[in-house]
Tab-separated table of N, CA and C in Angstrom:
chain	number	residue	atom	x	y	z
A	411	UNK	N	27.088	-4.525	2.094
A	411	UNK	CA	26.405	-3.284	2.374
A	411	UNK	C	26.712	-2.929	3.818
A	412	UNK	N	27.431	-1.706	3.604
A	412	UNK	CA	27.635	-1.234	5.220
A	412	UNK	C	27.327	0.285	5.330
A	413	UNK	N	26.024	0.014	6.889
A	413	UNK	CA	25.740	1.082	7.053
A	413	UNK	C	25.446	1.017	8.567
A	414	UNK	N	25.556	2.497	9.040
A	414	UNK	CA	25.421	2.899	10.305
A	414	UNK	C	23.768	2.595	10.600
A	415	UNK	N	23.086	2.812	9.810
A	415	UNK	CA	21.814	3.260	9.444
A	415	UNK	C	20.810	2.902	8.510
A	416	UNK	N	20.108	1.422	8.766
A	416	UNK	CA	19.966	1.192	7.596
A	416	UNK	C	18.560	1.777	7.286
A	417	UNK	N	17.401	2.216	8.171
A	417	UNK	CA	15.980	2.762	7.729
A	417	UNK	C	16.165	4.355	8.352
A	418	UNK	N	15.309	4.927	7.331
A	418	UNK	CA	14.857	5.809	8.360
A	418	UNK	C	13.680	6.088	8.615
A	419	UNK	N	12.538	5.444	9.725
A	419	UNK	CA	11.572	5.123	10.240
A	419	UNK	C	11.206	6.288	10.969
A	420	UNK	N	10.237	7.092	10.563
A	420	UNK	CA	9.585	8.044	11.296
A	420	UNK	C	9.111	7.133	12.606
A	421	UNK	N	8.970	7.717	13.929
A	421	UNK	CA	8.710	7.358	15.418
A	421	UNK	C	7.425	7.060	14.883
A	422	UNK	N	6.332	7.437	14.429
A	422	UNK	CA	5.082	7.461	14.589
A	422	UNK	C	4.723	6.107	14.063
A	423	UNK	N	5.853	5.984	12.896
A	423	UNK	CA	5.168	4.305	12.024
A	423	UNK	C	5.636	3.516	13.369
A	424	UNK	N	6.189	3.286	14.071
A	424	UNK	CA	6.868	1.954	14.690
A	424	UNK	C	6.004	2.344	16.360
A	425	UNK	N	4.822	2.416	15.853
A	425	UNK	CA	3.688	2.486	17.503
A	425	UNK	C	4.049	1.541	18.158
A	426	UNK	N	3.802	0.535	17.921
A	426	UNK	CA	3.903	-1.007	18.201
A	426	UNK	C	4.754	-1.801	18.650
A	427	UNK	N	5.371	-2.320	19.494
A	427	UNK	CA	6.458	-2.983	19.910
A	427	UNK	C	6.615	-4.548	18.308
A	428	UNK	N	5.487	-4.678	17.843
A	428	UNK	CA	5.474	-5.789	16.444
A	428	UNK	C	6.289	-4.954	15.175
A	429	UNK	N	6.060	-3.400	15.383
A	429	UNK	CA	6.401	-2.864	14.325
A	429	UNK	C	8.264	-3.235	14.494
A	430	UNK	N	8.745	-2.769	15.974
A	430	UNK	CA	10.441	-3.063	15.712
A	430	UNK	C	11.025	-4.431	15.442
A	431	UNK	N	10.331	-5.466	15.977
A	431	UNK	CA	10.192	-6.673	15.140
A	431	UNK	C	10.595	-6.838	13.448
A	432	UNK	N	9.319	-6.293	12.933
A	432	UNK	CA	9.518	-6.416	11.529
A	432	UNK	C	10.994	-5.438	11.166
A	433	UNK	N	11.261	-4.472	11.854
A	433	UNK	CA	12.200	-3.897	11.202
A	433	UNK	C	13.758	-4.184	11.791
A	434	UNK	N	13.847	-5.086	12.949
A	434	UNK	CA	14.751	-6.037	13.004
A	434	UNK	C	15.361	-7.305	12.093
A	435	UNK	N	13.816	-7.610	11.611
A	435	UNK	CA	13.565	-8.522	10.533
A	435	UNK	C	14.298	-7.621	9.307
A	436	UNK	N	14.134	-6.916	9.214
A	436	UNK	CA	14.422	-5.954	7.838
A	436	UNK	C	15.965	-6.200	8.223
A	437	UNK	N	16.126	-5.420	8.840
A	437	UNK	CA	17.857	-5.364	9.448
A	437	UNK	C	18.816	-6.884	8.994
A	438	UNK	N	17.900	-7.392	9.944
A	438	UNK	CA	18.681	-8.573	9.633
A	438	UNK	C	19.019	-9.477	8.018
A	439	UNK	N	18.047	-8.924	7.512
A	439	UNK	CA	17.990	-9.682	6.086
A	439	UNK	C	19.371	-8.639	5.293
A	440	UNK	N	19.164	-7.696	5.948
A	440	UNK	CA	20.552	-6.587	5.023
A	440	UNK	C	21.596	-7.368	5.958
A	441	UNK	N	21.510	-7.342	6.792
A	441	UNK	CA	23.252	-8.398	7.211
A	441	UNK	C	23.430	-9.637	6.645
A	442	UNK	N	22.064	-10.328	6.392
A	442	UNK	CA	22.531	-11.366	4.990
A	442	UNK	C	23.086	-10.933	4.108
A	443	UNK	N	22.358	-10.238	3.593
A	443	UNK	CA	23.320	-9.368	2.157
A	443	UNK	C	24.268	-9.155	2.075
A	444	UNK	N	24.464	-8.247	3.360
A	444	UNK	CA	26.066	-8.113	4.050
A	444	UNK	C	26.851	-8.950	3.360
A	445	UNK	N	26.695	-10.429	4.546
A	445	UNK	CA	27.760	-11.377	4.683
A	445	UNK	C	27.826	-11.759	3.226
A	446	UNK	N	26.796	-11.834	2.674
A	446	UNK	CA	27.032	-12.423	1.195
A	446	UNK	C	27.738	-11.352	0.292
A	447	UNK	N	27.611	-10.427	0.119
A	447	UNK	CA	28.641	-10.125	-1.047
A	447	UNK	C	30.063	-9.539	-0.321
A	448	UNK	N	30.241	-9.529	1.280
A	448	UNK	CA	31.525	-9.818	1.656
A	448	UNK	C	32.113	-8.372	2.104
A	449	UNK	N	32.889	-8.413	2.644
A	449	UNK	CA	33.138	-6.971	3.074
A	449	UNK	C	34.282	-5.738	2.093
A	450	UNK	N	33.953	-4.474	2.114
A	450	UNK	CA	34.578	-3.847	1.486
A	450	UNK	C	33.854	-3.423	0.116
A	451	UNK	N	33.123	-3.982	-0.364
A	451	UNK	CA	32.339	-3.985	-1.502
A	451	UNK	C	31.698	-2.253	-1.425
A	452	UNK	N	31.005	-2.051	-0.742
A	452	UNK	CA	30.337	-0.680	-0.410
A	452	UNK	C	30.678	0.146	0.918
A	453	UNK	N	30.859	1.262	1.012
A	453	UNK	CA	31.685	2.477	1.405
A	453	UNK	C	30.402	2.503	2.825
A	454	UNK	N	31.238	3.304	3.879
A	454	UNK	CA	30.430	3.226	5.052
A	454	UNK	C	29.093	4.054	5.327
A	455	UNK	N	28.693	4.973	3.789
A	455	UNK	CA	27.544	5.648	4.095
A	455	UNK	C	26.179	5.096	3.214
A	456	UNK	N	26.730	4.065	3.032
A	456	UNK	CA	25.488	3.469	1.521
A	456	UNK	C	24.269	3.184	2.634
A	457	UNK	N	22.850	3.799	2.084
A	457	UNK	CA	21.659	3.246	2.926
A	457	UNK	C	21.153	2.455	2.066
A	458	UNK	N	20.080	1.310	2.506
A	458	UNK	CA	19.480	0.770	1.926
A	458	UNK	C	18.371	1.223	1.618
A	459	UNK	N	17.594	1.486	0.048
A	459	UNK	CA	15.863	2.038	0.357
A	459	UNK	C	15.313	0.888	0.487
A	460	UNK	N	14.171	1.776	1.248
A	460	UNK	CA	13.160	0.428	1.804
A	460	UNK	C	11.883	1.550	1.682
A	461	UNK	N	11.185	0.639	0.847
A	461	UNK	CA	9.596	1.655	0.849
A	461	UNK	C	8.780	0.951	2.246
A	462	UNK	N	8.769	2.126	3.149
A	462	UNK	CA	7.900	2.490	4.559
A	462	UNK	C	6.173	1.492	4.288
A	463	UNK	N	6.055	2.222	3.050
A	463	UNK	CA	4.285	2.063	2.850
A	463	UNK	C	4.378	0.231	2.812
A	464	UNK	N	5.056	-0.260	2.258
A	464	UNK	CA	5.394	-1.524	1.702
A	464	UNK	C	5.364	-2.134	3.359
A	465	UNK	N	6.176	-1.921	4.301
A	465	UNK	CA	6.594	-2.400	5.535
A	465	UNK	C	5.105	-2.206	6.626
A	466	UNK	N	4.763	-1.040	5.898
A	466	UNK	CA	3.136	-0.417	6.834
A	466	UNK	C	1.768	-1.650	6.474
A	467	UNK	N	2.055	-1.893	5.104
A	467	UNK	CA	1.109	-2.633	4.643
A	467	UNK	C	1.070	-4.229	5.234
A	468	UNK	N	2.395	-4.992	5.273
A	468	UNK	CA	2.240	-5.591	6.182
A	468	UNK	C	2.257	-5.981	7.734
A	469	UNK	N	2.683	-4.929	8.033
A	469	UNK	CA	1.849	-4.817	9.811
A	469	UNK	C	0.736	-4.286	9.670
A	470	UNK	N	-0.213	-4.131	9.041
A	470	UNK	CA	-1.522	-3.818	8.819
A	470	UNK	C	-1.945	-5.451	9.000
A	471	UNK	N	-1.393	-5.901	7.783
A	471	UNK	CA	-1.860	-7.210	7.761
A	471	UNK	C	-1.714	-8.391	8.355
A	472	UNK	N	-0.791	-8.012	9.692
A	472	UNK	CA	-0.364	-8.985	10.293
A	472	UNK	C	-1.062	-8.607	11.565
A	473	UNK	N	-1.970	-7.338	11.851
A	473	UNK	CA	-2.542	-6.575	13.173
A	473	UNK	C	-3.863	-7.188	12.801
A	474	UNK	N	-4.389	-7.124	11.362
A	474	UNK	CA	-5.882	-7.407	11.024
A	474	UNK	C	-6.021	-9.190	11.485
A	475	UNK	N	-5.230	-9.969	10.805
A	475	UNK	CA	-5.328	-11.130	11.044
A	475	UNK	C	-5.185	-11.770	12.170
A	476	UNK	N	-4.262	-10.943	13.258
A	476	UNK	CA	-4.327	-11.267	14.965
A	476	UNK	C	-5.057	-10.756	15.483
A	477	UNK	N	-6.267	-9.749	15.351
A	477	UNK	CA	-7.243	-9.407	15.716
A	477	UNK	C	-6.477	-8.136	16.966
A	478	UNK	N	-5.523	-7.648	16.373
A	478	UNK	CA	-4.532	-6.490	17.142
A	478	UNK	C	-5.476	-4.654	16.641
A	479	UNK	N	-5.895	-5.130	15.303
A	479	UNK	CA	-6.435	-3.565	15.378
A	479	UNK	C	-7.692	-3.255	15.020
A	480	UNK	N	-8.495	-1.705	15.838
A	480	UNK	CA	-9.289	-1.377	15.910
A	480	UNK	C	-9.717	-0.568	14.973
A	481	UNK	N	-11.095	-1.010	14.027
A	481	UNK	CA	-11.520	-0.152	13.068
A	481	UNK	C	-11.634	0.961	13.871
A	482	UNK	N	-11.420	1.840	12.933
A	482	UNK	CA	-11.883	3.561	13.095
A	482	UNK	C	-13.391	3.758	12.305
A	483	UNK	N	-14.606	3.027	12.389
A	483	UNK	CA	-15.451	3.783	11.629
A	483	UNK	C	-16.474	4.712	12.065
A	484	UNK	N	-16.490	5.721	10.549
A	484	UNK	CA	-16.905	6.801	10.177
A	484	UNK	C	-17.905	6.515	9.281
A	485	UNK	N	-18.838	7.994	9.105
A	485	UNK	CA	-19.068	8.078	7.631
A	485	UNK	C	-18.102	8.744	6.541
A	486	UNK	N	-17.902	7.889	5.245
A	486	UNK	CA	-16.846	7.977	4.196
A	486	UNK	C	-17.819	8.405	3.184
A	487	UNK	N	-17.562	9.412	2.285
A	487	UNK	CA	-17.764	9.847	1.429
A	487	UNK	C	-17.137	9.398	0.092
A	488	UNK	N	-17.734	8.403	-0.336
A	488	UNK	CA	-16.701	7.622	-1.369
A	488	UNK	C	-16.290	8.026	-2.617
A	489	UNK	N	-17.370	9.199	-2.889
A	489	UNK	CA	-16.707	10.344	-4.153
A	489	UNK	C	-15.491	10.727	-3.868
A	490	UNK	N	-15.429	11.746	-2.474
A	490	UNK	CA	-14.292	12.308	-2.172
A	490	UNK	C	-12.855	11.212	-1.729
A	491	UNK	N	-13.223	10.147	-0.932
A	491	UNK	CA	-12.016	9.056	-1.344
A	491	UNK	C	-12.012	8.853	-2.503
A	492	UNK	N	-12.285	8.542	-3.285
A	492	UNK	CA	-12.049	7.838	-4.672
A	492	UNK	C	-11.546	9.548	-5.723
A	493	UNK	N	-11.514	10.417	-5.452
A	493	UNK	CA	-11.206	11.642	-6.051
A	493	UNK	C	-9.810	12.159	-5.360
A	494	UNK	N	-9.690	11.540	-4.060
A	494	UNK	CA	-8.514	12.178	-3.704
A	494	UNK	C	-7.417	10.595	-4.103
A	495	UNK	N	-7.934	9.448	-3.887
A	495	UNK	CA	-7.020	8.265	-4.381
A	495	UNK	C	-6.311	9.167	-6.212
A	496	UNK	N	-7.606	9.461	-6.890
A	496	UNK	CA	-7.303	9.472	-8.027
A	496	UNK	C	-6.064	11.096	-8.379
A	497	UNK	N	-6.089	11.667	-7.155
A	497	UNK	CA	-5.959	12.737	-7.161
A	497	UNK	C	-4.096	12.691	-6.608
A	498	UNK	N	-4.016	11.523	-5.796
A	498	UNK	CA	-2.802	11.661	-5.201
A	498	UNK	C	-1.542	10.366	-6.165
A	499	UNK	N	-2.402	9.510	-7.222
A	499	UNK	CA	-1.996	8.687	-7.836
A	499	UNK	C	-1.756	9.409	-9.573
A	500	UNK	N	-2.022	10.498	-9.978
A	500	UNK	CA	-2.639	11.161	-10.941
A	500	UNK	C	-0.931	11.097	-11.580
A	501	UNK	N	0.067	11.414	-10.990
A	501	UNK	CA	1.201	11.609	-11.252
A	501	UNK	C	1.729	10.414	-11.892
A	502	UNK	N	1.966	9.476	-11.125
A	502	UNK	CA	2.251	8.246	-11.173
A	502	UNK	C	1.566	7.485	-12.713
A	503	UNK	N	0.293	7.739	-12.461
A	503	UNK	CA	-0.280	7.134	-13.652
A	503	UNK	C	0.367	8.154	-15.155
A	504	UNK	N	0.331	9.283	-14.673
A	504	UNK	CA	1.036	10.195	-16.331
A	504	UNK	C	2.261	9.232	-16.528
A	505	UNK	N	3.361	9.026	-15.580
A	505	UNK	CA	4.681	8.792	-15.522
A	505	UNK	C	4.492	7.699	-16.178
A	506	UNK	N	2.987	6.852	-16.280
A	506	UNK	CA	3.212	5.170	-17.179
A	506	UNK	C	2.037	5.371	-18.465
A	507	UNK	N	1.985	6.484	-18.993
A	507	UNK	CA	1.401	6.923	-19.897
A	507	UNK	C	-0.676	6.472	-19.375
A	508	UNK	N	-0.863	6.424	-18.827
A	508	UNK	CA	-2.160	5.593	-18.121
A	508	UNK	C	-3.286	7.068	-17.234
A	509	UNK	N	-4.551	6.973	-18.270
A	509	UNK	CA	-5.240	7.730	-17.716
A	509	UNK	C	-6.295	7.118	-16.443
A	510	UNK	N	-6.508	8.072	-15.456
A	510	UNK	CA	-7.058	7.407	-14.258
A	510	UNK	C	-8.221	8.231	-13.679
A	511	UNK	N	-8.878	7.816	-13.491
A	511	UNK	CA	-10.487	9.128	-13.017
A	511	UNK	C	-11.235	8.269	-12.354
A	512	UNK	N	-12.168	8.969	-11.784
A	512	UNK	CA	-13.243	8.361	-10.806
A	512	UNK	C	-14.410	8.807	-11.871
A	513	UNK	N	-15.536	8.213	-11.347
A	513	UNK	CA	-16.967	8.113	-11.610
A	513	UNK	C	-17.779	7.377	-10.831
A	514	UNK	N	-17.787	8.354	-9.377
A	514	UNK	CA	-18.633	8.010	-8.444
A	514	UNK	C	-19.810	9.024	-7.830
A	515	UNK	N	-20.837	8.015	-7.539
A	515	UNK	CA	-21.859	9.234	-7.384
A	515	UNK	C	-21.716	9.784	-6.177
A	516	UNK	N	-22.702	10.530	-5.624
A	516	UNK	CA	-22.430	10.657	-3.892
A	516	UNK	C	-22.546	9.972	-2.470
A	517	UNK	N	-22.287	8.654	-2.557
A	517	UNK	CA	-22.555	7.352	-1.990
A	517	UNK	C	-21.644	7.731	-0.296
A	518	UNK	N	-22.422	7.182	0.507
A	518	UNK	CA	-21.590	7.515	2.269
A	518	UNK	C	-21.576	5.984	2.576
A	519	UNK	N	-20.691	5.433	3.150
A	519	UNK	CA	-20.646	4.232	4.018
A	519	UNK	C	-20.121	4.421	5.491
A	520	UNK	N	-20.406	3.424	6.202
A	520	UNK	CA	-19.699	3.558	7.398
A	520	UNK	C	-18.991	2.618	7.122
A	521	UNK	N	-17.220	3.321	7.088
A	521	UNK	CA	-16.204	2.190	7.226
A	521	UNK	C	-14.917	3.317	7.675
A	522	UNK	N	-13.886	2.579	7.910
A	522	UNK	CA	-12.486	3.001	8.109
A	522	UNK	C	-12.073	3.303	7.613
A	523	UNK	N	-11.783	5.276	7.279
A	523	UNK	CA	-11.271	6.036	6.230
A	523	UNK	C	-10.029	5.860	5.710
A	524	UNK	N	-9.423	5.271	6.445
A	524	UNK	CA	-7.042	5.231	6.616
A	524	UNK	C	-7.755	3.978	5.861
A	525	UNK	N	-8.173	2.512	6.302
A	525	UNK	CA	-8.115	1.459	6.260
A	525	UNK	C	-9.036	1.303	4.504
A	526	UNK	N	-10.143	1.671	4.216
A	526	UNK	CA	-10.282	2.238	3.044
A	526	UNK	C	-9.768	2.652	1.785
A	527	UNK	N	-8.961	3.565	2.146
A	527	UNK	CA	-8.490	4.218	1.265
A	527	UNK	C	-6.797	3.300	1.256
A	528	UNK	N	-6.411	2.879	2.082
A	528	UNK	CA	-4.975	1.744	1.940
A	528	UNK	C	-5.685	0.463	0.415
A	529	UNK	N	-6.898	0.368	1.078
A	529	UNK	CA	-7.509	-0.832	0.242
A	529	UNK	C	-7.776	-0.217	-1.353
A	530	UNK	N	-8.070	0.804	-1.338
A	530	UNK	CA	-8.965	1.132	-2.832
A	530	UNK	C	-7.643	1.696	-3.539
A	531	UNK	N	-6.820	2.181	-2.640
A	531	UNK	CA	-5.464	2.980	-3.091
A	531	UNK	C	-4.578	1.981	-3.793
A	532	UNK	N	-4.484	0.771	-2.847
A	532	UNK	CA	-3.408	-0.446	-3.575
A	532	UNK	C	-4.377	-0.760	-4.542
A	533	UNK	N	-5.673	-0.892	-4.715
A	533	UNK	CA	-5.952	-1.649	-6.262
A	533	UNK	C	-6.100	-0.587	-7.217
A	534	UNK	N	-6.250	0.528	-7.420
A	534	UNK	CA	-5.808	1.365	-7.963
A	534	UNK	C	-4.378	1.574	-8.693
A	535	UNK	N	-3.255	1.690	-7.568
A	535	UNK	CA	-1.699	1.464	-7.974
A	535	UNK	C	-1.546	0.287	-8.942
A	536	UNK	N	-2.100	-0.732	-8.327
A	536	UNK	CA	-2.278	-1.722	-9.314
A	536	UNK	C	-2.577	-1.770	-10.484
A	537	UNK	N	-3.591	-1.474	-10.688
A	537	UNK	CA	-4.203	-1.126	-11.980
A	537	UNK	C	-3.384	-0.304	-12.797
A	538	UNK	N	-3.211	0.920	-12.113
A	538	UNK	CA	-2.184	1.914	-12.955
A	538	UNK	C	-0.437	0.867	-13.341
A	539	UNK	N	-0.097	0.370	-12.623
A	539	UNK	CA	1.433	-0.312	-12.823
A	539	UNK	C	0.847	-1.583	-14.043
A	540	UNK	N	-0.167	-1.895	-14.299
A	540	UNK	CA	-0.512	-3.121	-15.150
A	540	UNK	C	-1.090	-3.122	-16.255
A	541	UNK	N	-1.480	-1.756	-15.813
A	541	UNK	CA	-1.871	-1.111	-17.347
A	541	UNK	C	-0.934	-0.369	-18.352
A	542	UNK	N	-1.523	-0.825	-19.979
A	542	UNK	CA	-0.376	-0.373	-20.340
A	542	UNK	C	-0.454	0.950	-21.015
A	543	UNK	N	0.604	1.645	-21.423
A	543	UNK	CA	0.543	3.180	-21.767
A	543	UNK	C	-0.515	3.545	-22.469
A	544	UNK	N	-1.306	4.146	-22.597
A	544	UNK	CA	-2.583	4.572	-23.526
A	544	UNK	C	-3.550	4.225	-22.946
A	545	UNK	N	-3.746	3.162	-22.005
A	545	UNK	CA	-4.497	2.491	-21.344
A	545	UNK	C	-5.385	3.287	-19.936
A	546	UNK	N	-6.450	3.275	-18.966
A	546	UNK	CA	-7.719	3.514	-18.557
A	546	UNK	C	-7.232	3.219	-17.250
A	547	UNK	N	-8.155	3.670	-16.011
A	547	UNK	CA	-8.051	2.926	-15.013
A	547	UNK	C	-9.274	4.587	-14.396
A	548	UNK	N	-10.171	3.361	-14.257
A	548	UNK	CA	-11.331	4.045	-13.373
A	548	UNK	C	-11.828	3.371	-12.212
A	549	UNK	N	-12.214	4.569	-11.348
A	549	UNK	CA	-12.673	4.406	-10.339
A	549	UNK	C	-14.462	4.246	-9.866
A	550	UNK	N	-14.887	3.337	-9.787
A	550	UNK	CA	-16.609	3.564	-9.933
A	550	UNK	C	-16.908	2.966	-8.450
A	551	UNK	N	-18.425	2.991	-8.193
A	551	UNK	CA	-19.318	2.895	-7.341
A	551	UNK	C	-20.710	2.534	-7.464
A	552	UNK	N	-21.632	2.103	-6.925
A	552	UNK	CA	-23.095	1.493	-7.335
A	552	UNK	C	-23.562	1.196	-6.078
A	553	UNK	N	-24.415	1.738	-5.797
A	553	UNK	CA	-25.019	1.881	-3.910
A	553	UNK	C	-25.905	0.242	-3.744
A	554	UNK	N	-25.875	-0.088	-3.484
A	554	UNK	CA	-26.263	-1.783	-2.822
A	554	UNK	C	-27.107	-1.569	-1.705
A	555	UNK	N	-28.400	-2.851	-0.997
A	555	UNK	CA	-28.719	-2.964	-0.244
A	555	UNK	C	-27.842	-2.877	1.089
A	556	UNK	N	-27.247	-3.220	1.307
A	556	UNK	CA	-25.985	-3.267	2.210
A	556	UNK	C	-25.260	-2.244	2.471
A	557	UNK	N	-24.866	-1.455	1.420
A	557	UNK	CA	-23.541	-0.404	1.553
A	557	UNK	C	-23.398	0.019	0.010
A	558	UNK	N	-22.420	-0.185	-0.764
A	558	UNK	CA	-21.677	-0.007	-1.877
A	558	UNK	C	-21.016	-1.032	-2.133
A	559	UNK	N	-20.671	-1.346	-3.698
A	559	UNK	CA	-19.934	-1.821	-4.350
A	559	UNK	C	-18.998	-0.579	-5.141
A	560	UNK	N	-17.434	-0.765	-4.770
A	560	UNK	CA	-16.639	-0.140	-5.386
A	560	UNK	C	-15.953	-0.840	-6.560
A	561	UNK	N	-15.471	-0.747	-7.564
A	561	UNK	CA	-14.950	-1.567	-8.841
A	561	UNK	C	-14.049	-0.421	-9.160
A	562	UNK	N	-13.067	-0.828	-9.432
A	562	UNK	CA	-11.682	-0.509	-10.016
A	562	UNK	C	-11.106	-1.350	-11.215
A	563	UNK	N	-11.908	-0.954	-12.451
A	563	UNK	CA	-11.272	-1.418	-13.737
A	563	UNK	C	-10.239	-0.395	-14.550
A	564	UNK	N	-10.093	-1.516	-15.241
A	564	UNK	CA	-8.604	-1.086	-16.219
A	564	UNK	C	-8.827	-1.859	-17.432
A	565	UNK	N	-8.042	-1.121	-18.448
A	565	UNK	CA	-7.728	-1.675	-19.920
A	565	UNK	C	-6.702	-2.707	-19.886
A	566	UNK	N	-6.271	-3.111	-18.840
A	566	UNK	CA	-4.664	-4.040	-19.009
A	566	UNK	C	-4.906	-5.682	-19.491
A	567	UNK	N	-4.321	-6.086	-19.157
A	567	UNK	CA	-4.661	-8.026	-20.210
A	567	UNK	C	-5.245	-8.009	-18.654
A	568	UNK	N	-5.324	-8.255	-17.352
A	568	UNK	CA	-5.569	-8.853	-16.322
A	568	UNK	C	-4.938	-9.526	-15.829
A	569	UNK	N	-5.672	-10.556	-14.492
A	569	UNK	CA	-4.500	-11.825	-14.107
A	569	UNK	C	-4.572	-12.796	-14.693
A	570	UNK	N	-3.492	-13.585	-15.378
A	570	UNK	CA	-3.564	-14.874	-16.131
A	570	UNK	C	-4.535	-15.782	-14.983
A	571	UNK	N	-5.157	-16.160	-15.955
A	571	UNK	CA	-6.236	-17.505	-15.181
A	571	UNK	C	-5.887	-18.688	-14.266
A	572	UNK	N	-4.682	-19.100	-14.363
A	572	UNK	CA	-4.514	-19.467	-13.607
A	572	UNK	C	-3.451	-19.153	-11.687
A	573	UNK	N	-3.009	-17.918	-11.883
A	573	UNK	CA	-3.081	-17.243	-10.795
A	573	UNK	C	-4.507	-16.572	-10.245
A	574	UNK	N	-5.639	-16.824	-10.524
A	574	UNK	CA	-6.779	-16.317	-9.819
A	574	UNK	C	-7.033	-16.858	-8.592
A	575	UNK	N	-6.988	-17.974	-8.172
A	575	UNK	CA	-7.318	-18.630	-7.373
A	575	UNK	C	-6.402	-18.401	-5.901
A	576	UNK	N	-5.879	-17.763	-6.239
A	576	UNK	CA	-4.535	-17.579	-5.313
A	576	UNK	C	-4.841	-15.536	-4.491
A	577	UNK	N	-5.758	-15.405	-5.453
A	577	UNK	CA	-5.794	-13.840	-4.840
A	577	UNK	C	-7.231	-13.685	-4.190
């Protein structure tokens, strides 16, 4: 694989001096590739895709666990997250035959709207990619002493039992 160019990284994702890191890291793993299938194989304009969100998600998770980033909290309106998750995933789920809706009441928390909605959004995607065609995927809520409980079920088989322990 030869390219001038292998991401194209909007300025705004790579805040971070950790973010060019990881995408050195990226780089470098395509010059493995490179060397391995040898030169000449692919023409000098081939890019590699690389899903951004995928690369975002773990410098999220590598900022949360070094204690690098600062919640943003707000009050969240968890109808309207959970209506716009369902709202911006709606496509995706037609494309795998999989119906997807919310059923939340009008519940507010104080939490981190970006950081939130990354969280309820990936188990959602989830749900929709594991479920199978004909199959459900709702979005619910139930107000708690504390805050809320959000639940994101689906019609799909689930995780085999013995990968549970691991998530």
């Amino acid at each position: 694989v030869r390219s001038r160019r292998l991401l194209d990284v909007h300025p705004a994702r790579r805040a971070r001096h950790d973010d060019e890191a990881v995408v050195r890291g990226v780089r470098g793993d395509a010059d493995v590739a490179r060397a391995a299938l040898g030169d000449g194989l692919l023409d000098e304009d081939v890019r590699v895709p690389v899903d951004l969100d995928v690369i975002e998600d773990l410098l999220t998770i590598s900022a949360l666990e070094s204690g690098k980033i600062r919640l943003d909290r707000r009050e969240v309106s968890l109808r309207a997250l959970a209506d716009r998750i369902v709202e911006d995933l709606s496509a995706t789920a037609a494309a795998n035959g999989v119906r997807v809706s919310a059923a939340v009441p009008d519940l507010h928390v104080s939490a981190d709207t970006d950081r939130l909605y990354q969280v309820l959004g990936n188990l959602v995607d989830n749900a929709i990619s594991y479920t199978p065609a004909g199959g459900r995927v709702v979005v619910s809520a139930t107000a708690k002493d504390t805050g809320a409980e959000v639940s994101v079920t689906d019609t799909g088989s689930g995780v085999p039992f013995e990968y549970r322990e691991h998530i």
